[in-house]
JSON list of C-alpha atoms in Angstrom, two decimals:
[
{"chain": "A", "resi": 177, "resn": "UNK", "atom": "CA", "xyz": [-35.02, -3.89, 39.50]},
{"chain": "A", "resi": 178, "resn": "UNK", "atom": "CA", "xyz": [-37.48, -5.97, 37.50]},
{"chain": "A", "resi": 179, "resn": "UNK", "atom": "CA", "xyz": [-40.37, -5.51, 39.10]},
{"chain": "A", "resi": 180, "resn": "UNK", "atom": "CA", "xyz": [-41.14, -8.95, 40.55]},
{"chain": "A", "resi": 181, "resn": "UNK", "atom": "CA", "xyz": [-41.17, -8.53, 44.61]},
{"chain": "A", "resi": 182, "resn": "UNK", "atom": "CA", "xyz": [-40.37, -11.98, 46.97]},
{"chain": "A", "resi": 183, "resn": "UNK", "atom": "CA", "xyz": [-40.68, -12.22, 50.40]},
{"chain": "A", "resi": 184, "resn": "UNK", "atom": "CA", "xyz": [-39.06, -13.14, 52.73]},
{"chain": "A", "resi": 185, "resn": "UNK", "atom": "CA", "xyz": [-35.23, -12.13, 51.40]},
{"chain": "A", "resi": 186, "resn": "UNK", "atom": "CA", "xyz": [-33.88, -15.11, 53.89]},
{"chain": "A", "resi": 187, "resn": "UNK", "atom": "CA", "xyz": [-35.49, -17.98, 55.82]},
{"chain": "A", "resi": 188, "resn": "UNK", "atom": "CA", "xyz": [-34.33, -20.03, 58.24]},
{"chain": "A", "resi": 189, "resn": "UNK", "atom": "CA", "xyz": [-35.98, -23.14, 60.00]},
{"chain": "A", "resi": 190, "resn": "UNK", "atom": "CA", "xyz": [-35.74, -26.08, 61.04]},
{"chain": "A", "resi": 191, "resn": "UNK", "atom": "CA", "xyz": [-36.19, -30.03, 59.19]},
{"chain": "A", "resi": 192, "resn": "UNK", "atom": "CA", "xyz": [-39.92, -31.15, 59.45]},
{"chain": "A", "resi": 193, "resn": "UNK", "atom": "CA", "xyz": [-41.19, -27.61, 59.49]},
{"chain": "A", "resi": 194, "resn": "UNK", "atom": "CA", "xyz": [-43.16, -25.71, 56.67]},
{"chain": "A", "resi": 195, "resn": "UNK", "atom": "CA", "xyz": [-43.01, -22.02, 55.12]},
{"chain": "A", "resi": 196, "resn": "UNK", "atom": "CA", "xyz": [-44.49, -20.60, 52.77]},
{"chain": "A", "resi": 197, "resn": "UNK", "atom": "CA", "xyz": [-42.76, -18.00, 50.34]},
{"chain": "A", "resi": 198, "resn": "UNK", "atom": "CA", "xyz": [-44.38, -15.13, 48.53]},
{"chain": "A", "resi": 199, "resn": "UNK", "atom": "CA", "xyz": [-43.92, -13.46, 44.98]},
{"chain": "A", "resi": 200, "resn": "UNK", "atom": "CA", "xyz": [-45.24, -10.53, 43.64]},
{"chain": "A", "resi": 201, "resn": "UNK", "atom": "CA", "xyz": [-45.06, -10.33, 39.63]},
{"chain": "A", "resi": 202, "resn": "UNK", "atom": "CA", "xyz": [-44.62, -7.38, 37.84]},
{"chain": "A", "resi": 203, "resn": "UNK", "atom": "CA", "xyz": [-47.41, -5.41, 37.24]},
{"chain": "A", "resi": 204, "resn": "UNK", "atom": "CA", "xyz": [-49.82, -6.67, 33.77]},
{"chain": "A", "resi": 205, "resn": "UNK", "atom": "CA", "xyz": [-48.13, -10.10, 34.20]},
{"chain": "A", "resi": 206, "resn": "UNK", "atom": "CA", "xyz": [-50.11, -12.77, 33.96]},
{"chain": "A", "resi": 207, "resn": "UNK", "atom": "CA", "xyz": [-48.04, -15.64, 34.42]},
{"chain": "A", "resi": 208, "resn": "UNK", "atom": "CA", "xyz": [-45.79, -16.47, 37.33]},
{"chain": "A", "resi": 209, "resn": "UNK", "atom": "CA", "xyz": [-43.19, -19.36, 37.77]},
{"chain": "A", "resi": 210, "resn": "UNK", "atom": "CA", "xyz": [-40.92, -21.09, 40.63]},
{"chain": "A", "resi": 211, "resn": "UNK", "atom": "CA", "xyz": [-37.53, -22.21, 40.35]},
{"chain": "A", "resi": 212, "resn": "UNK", "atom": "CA", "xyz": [-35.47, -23.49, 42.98]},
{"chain": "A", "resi": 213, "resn": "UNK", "atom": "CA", "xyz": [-31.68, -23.32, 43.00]},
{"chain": "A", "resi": 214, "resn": "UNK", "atom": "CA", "xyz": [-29.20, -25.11, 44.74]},
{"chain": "A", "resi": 215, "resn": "UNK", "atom": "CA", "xyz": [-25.37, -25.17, 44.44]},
{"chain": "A", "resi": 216, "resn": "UNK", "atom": "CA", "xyz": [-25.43, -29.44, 42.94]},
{"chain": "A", "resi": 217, "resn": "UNK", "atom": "CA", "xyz": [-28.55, -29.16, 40.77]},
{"chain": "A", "resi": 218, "resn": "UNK", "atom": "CA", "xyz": [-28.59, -25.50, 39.31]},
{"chain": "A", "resi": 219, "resn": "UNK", "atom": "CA", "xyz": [-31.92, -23.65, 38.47]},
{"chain": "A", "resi": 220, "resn": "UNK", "atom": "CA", "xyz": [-34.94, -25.81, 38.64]},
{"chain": "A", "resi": 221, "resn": "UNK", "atom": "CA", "xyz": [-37.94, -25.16, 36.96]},
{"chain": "A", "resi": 222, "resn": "UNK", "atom": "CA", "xyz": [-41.11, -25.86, 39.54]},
{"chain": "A", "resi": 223, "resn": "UNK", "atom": "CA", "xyz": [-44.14, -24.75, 38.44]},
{"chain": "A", "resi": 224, "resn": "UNK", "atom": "CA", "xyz": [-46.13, -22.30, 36.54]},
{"chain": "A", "resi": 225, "resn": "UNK", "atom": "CA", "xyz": [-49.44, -20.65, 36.86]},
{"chain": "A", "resi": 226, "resn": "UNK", "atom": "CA", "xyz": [-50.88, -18.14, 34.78]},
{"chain": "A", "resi": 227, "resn": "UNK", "atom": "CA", "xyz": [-53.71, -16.32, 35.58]},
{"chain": "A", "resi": 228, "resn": "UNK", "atom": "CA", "xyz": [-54.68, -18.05, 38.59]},
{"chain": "A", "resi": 229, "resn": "UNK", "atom": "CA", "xyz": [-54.92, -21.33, 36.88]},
{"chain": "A", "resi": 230, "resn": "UNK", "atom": "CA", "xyz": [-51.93, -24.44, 37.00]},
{"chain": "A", "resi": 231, "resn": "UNK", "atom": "CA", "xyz": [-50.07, -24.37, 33.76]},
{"chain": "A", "resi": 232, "resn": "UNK", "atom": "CA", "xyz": [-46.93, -26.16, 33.67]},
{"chain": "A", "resi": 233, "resn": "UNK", "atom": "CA", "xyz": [-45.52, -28.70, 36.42]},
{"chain": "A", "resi": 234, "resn": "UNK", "atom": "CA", "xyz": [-41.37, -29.53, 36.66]},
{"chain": "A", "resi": 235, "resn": "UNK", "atom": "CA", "xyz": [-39.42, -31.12, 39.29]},
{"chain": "A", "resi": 236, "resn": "UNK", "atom": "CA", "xyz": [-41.38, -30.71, 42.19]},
{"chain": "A", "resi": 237, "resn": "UNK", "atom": "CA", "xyz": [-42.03, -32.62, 44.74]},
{"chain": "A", "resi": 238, "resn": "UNK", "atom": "CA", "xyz": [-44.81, -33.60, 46.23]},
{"chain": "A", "resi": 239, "resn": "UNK", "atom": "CA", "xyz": [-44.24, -31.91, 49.35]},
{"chain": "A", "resi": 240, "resn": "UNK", "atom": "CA", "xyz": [-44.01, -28.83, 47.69]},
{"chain": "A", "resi": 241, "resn": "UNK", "atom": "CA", "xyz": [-47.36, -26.72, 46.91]},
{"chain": "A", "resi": 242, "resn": "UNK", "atom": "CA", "xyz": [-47.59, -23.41, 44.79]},
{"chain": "A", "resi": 243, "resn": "UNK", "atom": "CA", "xyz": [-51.20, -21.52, 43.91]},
{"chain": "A", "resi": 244, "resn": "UNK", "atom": "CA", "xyz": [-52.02, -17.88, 42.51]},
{"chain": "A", "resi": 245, "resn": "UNK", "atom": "CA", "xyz": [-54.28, -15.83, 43.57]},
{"chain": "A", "resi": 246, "resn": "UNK", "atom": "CA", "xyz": [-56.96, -13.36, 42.01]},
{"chain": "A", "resi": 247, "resn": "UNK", "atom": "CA", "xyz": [-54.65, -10.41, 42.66]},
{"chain": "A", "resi": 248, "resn": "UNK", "atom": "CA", "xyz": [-52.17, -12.80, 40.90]},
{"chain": "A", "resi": 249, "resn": "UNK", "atom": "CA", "xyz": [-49.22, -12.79, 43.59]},
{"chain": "A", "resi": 250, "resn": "UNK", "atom": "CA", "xyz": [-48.06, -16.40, 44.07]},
{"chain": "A", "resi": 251, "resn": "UNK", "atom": "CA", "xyz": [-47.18, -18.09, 47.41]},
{"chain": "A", "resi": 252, "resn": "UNK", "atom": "CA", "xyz": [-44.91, -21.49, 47.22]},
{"chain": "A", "resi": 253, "resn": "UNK", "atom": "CA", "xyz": [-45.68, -24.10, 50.25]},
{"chain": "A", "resi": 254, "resn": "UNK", "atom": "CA", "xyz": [-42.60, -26.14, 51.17]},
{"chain": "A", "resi": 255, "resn": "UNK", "atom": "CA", "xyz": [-43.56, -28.74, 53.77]},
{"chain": "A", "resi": 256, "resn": "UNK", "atom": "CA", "xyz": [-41.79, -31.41, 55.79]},
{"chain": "A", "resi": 257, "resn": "UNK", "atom": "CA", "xyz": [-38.37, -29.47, 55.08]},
{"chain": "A", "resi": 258, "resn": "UNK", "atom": "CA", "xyz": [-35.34, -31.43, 54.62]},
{"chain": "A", "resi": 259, "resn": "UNK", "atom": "CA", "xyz": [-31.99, -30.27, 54.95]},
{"chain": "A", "resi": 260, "resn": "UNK", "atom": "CA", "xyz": [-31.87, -31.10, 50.84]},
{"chain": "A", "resi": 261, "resn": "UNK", "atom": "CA", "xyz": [-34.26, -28.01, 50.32]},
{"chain": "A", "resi": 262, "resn": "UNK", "atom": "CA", "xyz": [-31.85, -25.71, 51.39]},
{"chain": "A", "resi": 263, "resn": "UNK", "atom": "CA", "xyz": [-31.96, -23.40, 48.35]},
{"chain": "A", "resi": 264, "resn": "UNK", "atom": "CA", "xyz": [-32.26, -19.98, 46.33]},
{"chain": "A", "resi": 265, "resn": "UNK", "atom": "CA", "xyz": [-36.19, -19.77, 45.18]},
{"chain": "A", "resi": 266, "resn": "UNK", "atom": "CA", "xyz": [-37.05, -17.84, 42.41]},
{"chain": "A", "resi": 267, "resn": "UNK", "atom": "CA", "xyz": [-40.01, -16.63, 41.18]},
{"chain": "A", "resi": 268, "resn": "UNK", "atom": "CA", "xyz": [-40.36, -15.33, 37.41]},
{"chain": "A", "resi": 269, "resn": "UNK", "atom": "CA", "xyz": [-43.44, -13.70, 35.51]},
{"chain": "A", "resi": 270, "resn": "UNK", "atom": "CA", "xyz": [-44.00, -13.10, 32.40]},
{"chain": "A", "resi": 271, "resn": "UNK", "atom": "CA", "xyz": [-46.87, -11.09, 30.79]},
{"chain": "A", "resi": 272, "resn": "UNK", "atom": "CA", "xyz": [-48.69, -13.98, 29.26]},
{"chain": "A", "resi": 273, "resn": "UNK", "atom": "CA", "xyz": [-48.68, -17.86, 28.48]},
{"chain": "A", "resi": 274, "resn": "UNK", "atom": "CA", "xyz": [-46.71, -18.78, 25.04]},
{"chain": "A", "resi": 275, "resn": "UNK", "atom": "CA", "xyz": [-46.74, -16.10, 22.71]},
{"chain": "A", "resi": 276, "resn": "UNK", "atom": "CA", "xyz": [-43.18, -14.88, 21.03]},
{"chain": "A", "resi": 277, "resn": "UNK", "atom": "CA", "xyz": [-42.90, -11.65, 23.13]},
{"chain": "A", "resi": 278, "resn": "UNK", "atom": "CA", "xyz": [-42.70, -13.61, 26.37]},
{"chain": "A", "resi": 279, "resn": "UNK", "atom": "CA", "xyz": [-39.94, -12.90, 28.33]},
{"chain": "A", "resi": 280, "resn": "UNK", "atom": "CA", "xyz": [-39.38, -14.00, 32.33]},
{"chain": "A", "resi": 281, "resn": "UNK", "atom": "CA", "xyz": [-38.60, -11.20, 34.82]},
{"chain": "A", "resi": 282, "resn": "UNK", "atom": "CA", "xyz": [-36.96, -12.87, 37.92]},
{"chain": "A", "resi": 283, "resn": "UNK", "atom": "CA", "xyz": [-37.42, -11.81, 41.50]},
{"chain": "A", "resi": 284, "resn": "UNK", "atom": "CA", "xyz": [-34.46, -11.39, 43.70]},
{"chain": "A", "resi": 285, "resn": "UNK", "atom": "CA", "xyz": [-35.29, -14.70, 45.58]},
{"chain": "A", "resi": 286, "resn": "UNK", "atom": "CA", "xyz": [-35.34, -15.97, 48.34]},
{"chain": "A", "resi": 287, "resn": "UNK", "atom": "CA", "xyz": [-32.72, -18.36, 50.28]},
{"chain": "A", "resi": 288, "resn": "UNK", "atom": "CA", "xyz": [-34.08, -20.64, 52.33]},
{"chain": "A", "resi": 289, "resn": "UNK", "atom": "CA", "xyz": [-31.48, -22.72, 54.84]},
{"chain": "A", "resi": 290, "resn": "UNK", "atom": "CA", "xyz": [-33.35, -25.83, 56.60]},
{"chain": "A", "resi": 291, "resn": "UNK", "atom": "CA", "xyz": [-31.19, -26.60, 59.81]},
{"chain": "B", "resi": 386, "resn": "UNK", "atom": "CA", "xyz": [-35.14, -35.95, 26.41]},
{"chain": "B", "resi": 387, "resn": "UNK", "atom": "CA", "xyz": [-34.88, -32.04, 25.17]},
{"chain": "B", "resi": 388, "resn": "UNK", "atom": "CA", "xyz": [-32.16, -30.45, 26.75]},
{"chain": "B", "resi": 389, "resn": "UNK", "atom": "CA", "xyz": [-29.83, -27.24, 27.02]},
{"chain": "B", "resi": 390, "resn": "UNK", "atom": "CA", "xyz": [-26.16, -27.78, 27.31]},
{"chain": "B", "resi": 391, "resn": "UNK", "atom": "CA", "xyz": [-23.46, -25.11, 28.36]},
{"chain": "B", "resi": 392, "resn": "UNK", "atom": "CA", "xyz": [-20.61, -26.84, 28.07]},
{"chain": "B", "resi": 393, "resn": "UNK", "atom": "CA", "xyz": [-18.07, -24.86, 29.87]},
{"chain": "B", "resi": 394, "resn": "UNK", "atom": "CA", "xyz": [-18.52, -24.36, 33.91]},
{"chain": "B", "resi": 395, "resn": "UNK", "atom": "CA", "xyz": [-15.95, -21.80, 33.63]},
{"chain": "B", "resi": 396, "resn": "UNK", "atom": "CA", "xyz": [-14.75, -18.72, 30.91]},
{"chain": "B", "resi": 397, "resn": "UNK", "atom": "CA", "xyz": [-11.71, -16.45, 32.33]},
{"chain": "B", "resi": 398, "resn": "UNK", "atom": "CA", "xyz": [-10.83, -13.72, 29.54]},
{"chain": "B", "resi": 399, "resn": "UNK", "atom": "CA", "xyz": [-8.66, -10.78, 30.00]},
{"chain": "B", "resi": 400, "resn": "UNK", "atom": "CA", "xyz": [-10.28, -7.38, 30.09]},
{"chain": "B", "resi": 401, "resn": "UNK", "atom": "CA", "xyz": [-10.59, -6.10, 26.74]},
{"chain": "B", "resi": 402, "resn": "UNK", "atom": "CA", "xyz": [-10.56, -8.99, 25.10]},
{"chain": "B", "resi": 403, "resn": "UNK", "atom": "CA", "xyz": [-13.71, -10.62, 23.00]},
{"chain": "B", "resi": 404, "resn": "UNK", "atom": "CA", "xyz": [-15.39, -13.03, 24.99]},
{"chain": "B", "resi": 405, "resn": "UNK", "atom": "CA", "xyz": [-18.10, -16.12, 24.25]},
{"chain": "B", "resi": 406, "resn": "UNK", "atom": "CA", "xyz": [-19.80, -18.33, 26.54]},
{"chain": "B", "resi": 407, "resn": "UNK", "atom": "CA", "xyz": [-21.35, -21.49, 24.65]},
{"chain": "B", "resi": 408, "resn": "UNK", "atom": "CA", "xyz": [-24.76, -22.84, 24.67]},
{"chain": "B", "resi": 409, "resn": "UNK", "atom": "CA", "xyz": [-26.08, -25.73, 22.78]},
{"chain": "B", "resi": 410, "resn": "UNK", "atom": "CA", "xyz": [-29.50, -27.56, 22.87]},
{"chain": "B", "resi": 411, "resn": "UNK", "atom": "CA", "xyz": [-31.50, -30.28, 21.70]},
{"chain": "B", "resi": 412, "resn": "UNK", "atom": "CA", "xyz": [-35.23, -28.85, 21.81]},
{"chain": "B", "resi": 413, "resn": "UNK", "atom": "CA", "xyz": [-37.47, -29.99, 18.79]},
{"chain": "B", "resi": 414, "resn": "UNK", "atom": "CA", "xyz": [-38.67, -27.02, 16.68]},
{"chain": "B", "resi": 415, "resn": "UNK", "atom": "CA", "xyz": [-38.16, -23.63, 16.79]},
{"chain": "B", "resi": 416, "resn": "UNK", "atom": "CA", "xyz": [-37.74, -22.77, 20.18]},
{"chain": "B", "resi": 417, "resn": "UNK", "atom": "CA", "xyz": [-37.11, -19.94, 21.68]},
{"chain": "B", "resi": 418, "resn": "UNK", "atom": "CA", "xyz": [-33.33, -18.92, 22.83]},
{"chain": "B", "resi": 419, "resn": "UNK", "atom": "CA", "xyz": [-32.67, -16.63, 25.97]},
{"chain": "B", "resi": 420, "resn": "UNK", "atom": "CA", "xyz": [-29.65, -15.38, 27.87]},
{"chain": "B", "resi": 421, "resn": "UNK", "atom": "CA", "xyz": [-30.06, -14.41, 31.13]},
{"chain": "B", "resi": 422, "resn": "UNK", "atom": "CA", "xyz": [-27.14, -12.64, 33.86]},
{"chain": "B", "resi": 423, "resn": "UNK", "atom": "CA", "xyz": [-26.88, -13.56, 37.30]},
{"chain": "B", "resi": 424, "resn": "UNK", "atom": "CA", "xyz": [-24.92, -11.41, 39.86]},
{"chain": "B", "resi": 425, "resn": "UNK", "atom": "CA", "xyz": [-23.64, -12.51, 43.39]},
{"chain": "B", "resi": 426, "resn": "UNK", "atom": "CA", "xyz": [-27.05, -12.74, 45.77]},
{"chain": "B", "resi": 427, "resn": "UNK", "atom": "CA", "xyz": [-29.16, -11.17, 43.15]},
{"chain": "B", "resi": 428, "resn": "UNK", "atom": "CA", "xyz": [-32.21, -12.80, 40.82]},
{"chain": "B", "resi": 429, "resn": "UNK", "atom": "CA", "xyz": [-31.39, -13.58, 37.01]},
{"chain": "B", "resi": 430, "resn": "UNK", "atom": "CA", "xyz": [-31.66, -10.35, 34.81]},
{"chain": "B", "resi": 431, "resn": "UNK", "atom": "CA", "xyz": [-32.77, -11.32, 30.85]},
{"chain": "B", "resi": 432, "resn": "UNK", "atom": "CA", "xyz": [-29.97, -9.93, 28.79]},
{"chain": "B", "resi": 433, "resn": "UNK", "atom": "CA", "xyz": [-31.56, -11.11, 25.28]},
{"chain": "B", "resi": 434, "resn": "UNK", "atom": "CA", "xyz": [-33.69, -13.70, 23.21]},
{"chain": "B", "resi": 435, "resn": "UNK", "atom": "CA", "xyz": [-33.84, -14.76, 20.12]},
{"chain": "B", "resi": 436, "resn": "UNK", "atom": "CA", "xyz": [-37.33, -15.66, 18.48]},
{"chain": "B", "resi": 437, "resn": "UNK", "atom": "CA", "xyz": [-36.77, -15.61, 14.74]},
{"chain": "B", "resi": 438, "resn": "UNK", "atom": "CA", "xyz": [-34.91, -13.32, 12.06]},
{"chain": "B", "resi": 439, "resn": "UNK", "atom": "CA", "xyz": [-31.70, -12.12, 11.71]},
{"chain": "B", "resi": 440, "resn": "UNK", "atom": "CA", "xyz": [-29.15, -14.61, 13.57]},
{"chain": "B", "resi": 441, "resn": "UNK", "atom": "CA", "xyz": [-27.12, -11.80, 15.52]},
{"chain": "B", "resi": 442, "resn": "UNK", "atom": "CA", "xyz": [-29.04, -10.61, 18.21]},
{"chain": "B", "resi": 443, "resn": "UNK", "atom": "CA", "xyz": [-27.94, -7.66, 20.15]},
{"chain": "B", "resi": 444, "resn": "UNK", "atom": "CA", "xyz": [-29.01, -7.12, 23.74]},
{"chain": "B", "resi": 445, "resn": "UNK", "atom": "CA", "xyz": [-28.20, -5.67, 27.29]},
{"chain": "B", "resi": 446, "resn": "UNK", "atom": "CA", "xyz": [-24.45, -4.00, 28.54]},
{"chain": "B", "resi": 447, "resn": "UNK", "atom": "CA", "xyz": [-23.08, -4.76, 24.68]},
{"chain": "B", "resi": 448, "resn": "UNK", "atom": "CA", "xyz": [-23.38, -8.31, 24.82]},
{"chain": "B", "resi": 449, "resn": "UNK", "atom": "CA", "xyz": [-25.17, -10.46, 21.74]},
{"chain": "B", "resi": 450, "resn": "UNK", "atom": "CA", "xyz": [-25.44, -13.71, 20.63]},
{"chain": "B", "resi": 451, "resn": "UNK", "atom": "CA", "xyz": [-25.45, -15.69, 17.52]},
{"chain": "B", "resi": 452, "resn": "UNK", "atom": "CA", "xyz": [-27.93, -18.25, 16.48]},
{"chain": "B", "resi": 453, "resn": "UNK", "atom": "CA", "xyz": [-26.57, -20.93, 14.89]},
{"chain": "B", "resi": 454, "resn": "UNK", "atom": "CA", "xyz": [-29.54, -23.44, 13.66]},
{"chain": "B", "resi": 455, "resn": "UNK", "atom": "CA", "xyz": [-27.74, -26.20, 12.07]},
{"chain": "B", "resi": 456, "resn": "UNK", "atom": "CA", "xyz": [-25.39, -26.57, 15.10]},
{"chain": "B", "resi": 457, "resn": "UNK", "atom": "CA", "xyz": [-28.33, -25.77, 17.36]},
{"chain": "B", "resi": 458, "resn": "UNK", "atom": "CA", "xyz": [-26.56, -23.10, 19.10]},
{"chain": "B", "resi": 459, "resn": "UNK", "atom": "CA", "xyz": [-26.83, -20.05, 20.81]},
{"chain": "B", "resi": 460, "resn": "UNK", "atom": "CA", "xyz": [-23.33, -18.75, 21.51]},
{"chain": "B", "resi": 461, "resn": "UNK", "atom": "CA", "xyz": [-23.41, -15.52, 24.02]},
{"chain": "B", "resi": 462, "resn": "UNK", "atom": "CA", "xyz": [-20.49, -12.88, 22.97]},
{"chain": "B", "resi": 463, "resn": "UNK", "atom": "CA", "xyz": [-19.15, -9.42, 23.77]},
{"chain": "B", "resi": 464, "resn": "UNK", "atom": "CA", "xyz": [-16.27, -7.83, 21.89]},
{"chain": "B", "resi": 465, "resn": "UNK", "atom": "CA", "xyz": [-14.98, -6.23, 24.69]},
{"chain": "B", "resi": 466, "resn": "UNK", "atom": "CA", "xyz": [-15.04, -7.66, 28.42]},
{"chain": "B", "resi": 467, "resn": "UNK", "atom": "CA", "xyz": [-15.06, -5.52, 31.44]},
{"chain": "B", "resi": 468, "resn": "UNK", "atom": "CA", "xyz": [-14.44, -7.03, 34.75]},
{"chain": "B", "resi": 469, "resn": "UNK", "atom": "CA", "xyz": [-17.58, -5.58, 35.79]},
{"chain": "B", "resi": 470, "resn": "UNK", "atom": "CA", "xyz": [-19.35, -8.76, 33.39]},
{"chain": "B", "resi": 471, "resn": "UNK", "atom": "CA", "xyz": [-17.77, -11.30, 35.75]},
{"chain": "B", "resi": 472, "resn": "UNK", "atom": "CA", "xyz": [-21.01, -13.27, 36.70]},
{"chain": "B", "resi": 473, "resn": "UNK", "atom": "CA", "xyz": [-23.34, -16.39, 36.28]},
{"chain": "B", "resi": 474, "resn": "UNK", "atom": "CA", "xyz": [-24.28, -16.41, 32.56]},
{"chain": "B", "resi": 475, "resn": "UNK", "atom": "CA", "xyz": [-27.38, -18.90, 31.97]},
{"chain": "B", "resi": 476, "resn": "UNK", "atom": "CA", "xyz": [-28.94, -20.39, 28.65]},
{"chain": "B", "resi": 477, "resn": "UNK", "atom": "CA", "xyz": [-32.34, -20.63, 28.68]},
{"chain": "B", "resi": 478, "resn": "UNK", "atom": "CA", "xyz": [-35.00, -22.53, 25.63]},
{"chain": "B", "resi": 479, "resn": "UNK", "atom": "CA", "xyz": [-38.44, -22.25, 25.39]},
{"chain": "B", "resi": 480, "resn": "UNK", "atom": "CA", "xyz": [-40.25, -24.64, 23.28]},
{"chain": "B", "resi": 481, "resn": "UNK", "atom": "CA", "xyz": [-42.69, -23.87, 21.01]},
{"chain": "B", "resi": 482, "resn": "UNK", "atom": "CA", "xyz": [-45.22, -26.55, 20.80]},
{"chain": "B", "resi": 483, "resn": "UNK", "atom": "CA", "xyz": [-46.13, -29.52, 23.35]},
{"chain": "B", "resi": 484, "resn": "UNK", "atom": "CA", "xyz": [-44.62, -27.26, 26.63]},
{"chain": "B", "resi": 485, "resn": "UNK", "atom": "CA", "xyz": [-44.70, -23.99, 28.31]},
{"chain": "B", "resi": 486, "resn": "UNK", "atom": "CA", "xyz": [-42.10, -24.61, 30.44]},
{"chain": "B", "resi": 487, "resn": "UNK", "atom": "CA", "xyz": [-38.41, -23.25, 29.76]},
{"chain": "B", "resi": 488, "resn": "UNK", "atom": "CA", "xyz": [-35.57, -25.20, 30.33]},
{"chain": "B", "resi": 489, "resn": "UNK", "atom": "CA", "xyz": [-31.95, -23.96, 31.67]},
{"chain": "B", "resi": 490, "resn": "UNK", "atom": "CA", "xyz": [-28.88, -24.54, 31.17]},
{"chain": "B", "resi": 491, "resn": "UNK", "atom": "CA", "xyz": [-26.36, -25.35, 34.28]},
{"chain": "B", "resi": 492, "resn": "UNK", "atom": "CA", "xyz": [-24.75, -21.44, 33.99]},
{"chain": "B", "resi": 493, "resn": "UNK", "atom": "CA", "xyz": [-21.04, -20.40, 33.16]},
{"chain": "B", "resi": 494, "resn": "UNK", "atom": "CA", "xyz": [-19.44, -18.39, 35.43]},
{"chain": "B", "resi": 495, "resn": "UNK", "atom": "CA", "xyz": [-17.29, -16.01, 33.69]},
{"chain": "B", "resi": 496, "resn": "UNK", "atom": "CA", "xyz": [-14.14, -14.43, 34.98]},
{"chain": "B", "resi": 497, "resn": "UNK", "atom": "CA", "xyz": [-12.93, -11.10, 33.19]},
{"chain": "B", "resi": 498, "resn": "UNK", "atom": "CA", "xyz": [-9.41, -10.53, 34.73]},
{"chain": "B", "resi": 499, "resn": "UNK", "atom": "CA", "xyz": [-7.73, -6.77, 35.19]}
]
């Protein structure tokens, strides 16, 4: 178990529809990151926030939505789903922004299936 | 465009035997290397990094890996492969200047066979 808590485990829903998906990092982590996964495209990186502030942006689109908040749990909006965003999310944290000793602790993740 | 590379989509190795599962990249600097483990239906479990020093690095369930800077590789080994190893092994970089964000390699799925 690392530590860093998503909800919900599984998702479904339908195209056009939005969810939002919840991570919890471990506890003194600072910085928390998205990933999505999917069978043709392997691990994505999304985005990255550390303490409560946008740090790093990836491949996401612009449909897509993340913030953090004070008590530094994450939530990622998806919006407008297509059946293409059927995936495995991941969220990572890591204790602080660039230093050596950083090291990402992934979540179990969440699998989202748009029908 | 910087870049991690694993080269093989697929290791099968007899139990026992030594196993590696390649990683190359093309990152500017000196980044920082990572192996992670990923299990059927679970999240991706570090297994070891390398930052700077010695070029054998030793982490998690016996594996290591050797850093290799003039080849820019990070090659993930284990003398000995158990079955229970057979899993999604990923290469991760982290650059050090410019970036925060960490780039992945596609995965190998290794195969230890009884």
């Amino acid at each position: 178990d690392s530590g860093v808590t998503q909800t919900p485990k599984h998702l479904i829903t339908a195209t056009g529809q939005r969810v939002t998906l919840r991570c919890s990092p471990r506890s003194g982590d600072l910085s928390v990151y998205w990933y999505q996964q999917s069978l043709d495209q392997g691990l994505q990186f999304l985005i990255q926030y550390y303490n409560g502030e946008e740090r790093a942006k990836g491949n996401i689109l612009e449909r897509f939505s993340a913030q953090q908040f004070p008590d530094l749990h994450s939530e990622l909006n998806l919006s407008s789903l297509e059946l293409g965003d059927s995936a495995l999310y991941f969220c990572a944290s890591s204790v602080g922004l660039a230093g050596p000793q950083e090291t990402q602790y992934f979540g179990p993740g969440t699998r989202l299936l748009v029908l | 465009a910087q870049s991690v590379a694993q080269p093989e989509d697929q290791v099968n190795v007899a139990e026992g035997n030594p196993l590696t599962v390649k990683c190359t990249y093309s990152v500017s600097g000196n980044p920082y290397l990572f192996w992670y483990v990923q299990y059927p239906n679970r999240g991706l479990q570090f297994l070891l990094k390398y930052i700077t020093g010695d070029n054998l690095v030793k982490g998690s369930y016996g594996f290591e890996a050797e850093f290799n800077k003039s080849q820019t590789s990070f090659h993930l080994k284990k003398p000995s492969a158990l079955v229970s190893d057979s899993a999604l092994y990923f290469c991760a970089v982290r650059p050090t200047s410019g970036t925060y964000k960490y780039i992945f390699g596609t995965g190998t799925r290794l195969k230890v066979l009884a």
